[in-house]
Structures are given as C-alpha cells and as structure tokens.
GROMACS .gro file of C-alpha atoms in nm:
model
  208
    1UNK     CA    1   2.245  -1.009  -0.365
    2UNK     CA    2   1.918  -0.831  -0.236
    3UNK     CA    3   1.824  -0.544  -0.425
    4UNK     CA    4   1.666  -0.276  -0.224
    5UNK     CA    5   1.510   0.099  -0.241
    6UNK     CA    6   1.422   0.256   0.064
    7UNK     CA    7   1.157   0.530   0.080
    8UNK     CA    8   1.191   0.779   0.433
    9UNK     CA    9   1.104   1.126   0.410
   10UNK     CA   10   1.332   1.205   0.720
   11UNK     CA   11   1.673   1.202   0.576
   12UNK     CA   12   1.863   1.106   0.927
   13UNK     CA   13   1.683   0.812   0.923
   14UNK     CA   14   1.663   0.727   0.557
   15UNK     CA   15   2.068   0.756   0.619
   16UNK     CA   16   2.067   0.531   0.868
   17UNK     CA   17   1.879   0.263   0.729
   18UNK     CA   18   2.076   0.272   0.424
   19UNK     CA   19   2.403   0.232   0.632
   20UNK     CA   20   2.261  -0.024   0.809
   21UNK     CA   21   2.170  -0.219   0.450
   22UNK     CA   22   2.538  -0.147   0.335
   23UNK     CA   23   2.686  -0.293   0.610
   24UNK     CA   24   2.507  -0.664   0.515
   25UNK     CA   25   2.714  -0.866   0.276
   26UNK     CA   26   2.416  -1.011   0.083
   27UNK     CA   27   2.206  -0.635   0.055
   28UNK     CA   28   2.257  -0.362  -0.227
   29UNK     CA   29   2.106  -0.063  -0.195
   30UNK     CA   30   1.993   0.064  -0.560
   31UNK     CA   31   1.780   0.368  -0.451
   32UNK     CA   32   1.659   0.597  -0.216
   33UNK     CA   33   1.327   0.815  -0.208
   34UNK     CA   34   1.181   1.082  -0.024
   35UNK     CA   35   0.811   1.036  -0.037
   36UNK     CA   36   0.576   0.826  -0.156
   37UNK     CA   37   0.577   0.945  -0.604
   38UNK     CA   38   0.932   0.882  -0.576
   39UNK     CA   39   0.903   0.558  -0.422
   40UNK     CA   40   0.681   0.457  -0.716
   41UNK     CA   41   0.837   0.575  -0.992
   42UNK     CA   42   1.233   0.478  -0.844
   43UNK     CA   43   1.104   0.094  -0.779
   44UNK     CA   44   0.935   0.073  -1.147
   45UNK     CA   45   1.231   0.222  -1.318
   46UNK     CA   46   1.494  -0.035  -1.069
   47UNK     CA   47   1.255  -0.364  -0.989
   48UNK     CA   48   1.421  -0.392  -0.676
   49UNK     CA   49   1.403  -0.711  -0.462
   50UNK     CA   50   1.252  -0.528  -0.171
   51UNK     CA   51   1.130  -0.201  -0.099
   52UNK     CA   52   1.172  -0.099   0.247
   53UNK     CA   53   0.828   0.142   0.315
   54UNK     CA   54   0.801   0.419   0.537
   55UNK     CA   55   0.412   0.464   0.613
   56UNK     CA   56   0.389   0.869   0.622
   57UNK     CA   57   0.547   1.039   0.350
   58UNK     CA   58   0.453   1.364   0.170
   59UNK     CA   59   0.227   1.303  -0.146
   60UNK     CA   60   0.128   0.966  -0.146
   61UNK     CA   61   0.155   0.738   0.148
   62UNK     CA   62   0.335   0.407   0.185
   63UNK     CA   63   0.001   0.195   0.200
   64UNK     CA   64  -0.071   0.402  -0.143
   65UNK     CA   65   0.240   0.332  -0.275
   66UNK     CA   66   0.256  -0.035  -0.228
   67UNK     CA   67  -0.077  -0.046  -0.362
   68UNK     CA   68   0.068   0.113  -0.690
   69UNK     CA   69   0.400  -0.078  -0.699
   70UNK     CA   70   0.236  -0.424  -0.661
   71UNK     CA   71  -0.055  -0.281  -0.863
   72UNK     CA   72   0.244  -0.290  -1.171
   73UNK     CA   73   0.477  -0.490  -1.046
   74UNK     CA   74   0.338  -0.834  -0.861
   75UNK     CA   75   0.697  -0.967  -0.815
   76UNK     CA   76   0.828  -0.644  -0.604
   77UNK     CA   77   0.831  -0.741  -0.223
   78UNK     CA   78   0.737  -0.418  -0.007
   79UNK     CA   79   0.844  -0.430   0.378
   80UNK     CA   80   0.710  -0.175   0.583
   81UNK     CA   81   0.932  -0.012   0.820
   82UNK     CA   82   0.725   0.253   1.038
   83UNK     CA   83   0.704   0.403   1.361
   84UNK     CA   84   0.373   0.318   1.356
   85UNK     CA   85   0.151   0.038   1.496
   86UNK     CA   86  -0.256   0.120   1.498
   87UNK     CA   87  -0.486  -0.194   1.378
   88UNK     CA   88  -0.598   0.006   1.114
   89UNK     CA   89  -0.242   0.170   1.003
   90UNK     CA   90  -0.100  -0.202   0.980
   91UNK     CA   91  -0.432  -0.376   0.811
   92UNK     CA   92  -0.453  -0.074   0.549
   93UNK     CA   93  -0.088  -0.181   0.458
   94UNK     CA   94  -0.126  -0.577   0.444
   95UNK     CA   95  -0.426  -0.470   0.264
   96UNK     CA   96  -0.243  -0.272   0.019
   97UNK     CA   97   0.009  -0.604  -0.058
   98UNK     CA   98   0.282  -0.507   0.205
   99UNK     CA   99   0.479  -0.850   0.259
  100UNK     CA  100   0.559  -0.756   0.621
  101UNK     CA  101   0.487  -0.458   0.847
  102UNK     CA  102   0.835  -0.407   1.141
  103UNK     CA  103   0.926  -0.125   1.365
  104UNK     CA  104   1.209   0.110   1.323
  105UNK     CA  105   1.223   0.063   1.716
  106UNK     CA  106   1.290  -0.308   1.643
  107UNK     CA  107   1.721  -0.387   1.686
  108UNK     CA  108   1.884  -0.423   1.389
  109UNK     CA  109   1.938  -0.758   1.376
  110UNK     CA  110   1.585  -0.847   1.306
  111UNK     CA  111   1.505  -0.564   1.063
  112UNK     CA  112   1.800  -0.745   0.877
  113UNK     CA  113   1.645  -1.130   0.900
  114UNK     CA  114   1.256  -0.959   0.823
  115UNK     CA  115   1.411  -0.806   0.456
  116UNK     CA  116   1.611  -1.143   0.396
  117UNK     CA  117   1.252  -1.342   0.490
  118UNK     CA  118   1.052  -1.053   0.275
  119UNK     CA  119   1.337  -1.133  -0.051
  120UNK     CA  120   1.238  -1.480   0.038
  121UNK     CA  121   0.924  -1.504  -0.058
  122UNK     CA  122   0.827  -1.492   0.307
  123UNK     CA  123   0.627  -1.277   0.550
  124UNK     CA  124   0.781  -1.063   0.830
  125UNK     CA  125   0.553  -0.940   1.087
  126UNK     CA  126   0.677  -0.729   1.380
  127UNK     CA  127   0.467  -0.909   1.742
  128UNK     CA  128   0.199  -0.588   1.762
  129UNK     CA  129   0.126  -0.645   1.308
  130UNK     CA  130   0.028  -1.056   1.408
  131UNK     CA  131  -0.149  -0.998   1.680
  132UNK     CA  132  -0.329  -0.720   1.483
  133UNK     CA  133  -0.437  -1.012   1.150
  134UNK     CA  134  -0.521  -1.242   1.447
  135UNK     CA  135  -0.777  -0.969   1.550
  136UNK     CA  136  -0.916  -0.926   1.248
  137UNK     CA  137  -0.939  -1.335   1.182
  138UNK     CA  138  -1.131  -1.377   1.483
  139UNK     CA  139  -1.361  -1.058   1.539
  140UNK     CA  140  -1.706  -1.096   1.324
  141UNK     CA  141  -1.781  -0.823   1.055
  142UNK     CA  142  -2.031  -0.640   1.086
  143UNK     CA  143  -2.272  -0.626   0.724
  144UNK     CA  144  -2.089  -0.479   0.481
  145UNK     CA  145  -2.156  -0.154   0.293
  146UNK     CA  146  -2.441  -0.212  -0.029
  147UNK     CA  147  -2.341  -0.035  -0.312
  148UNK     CA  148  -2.576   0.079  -0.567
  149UNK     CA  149  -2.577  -0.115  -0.945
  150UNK     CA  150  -2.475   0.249  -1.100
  151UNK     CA  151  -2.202   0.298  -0.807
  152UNK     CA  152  -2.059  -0.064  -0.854
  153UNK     CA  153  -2.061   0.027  -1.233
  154UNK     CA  154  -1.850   0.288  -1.177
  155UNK     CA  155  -1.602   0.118  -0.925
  156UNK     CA  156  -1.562  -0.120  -1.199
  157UNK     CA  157  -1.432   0.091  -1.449
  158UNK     CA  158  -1.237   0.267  -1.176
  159UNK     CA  159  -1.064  -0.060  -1.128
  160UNK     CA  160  -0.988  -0.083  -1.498
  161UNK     CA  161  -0.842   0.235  -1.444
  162UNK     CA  162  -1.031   0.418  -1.595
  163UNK     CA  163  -1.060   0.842  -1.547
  164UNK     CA  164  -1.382   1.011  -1.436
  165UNK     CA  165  -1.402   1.153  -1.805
  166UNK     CA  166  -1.375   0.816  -1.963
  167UNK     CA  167  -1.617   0.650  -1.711
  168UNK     CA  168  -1.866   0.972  -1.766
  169UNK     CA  169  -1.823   0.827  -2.188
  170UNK     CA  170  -1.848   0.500  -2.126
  171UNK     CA  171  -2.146   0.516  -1.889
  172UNK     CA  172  -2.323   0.861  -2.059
  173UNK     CA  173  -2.291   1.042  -1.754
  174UNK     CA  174  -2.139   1.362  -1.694
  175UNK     CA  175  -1.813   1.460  -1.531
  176UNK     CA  176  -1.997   1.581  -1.234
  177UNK     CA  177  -2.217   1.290  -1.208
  178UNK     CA  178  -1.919   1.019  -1.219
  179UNK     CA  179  -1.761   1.223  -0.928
  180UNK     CA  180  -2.085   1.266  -0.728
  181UNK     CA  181  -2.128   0.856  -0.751
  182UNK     CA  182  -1.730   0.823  -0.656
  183UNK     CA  183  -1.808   1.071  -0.376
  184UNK     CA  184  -2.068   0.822  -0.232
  185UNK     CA  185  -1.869   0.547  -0.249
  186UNK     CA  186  -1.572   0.617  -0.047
  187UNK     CA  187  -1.849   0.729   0.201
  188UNK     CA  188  -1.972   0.402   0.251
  189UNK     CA  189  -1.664   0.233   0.216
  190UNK     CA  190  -1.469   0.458   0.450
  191UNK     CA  191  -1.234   0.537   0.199
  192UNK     CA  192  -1.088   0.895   0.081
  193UNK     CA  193  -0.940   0.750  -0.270
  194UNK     CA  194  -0.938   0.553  -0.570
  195UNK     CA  195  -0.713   0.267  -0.469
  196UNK     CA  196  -0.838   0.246  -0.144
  197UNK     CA  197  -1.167   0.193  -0.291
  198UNK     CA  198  -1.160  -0.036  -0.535
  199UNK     CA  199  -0.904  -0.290  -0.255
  200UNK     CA  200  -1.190  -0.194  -0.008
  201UNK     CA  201  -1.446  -0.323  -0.240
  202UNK     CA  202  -1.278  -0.674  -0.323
  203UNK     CA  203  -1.161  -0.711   0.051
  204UNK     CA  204  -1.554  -0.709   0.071
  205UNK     CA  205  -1.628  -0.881  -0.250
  206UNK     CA  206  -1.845  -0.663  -0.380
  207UNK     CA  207  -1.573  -0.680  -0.718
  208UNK     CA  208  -1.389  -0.929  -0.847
   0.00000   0.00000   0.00000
C-alpha cells in the first residue's frame, strides 16, 4: 500500500485528487494539507510514501516545502502536481528534491502510474519537465556568482541552520550585519530565502 498526503490549497481540487487516490487499490491516503506549513509538518508527523505537491500554496511554497521535507526526511518521495510548467518553476522544484514534476491537466491514468513510479524509487516527469532538464544539460552557464569569504562564512552556518543571532555569536558580528551579508547574497544568487540559498550555492558549488 502507497502512503500518500496531498497538499492543494484549492479544496475542489484537493477533493478530487484525493478521490481519485481512493479509487486505486494499492494507494492510501493518510493526509491532506492546505498550504505549504501544513504540508511540512503533516508529512513529518505521517512519513508518507509520497507526497503529492501543489507548487503555489499560501505560506510556504511547494518547491520550499520539499526542500524542508527532504531536508528531514531523505526517504519521503515528493511528486509535484501543478498547473504550472515555466523552466524555472520546474528546475526550482527538481532543485528542491522533487522526484517528479506532472500536470493536473495530465488524464488520470498517468498521474496514477507517475505516483506508483515516484513510490518506486523512480522519476516521473510530465513531456514539458524533460524537455526542460534537457535544456538545462545542454545550454552553457554563464560564470557563476563570487561570493565574498565573510558571505560564504555566513552561508555556511546558514546551512548548519543556524539563526542570524547565532551566526552574529559565532562570527562577532551584529544582528544587523549578519542580515546585511544575507541580504547580498540572495542578490547575487537570485534568491529571496534561506533554503533557496544555501541549494543555490551547492547547485553552484560554492558549498559543500
């Protein structure tokens, strides 16, 4: 039996996605969230299987809250299931540790066979999410962003996970220091957040 939680913040289609699960012999359904906190904290407290991911949620957003599941739990499989399909909407979720990225638009049947692949162990990528990696694969980066020693110091103990007051103590800097130095980092990583910036910076192995 495949354990599941699915996280939808639009409660007609949470419903139907949850019928659809109910209907498979092989699926249970052991929770059901309506953003992206909830998401968390329901697949930490459960260890489902799968979670089935909706991208935009209130709070946190799916990419952030795959980030933060896998961050705690490797073994959790997260599928995304989204109406959405930009290069940089599916990358920042494979990025994040999604398994697979599909469609709500896609028929049932293969939503079905992409969470039995995901439970697998496998990956299940809707047509537009491949051709998206393959992009990536074969376009050149560009040179990547230089951080400064004192701003990789701090992204280091961010990654530790460590707050701006205990990185101001380790480091002898001030509150308002350790924030201006964060500040400049997610500028020249492109990032507006913690765990987007410390995944940025070992996608670019700049930590390790």
């Amino acid at each position: 039996m495949i354990r599941v939680v699915v996280a939808d913040d639009h409660p007609i289609v949470r419903a139907g996605i949850v019928a659809l699960l109910q209907d498979a012999d092989d699926v249970s359904v052991v929770g059901q969230a309506s953003d992206g906190e909830t998401a968390v904290s329901i697949a930490l407290a459960e260890r489902p299987d799968v979670v089935l991911m909706d991208l935009r949620m209130p709070g946190i957003d799916g990419d952030e809250a795959t980030a933060r599941i896998i961050a705690r739990e490797p073994g959790i499989r997260v599928l995304i299931l989204t109406t959405y399909e930009s290069d940089d909407q599916i990358l920042a979720a494979i990025e994040a540790g999604a398994a697979g990225y599909l469609l709500k638009a896609a028929p049932e049947s293969e939503i079905l066979a992409g969470l039995r692949a995901t439970a697998r162990g496998e990956t299940a990528l809707a047509p537009s999410a491949a051709a998206a990696l393959v992009r990536r694969a074969t376009t050149k980066a560009p040179a990547g962003p230089t951080l400064s020693p004192r701003e990789l110091e701090v992204l280091q103990l961010v990654a530790q996970g460590g707050s701006n007051p205990a990185i101001g103590r380790a480091l002898f800097l001030s509150e308002t220091t350790v924030k201006t130095h964060l500040g400049h980092v997610f500028e020249k990583l492109g990032v507006n957040d913690r765990t987007r910036a410390v995944t940025r910076a070992m996608e670019l192995g700049l930590l390790r």
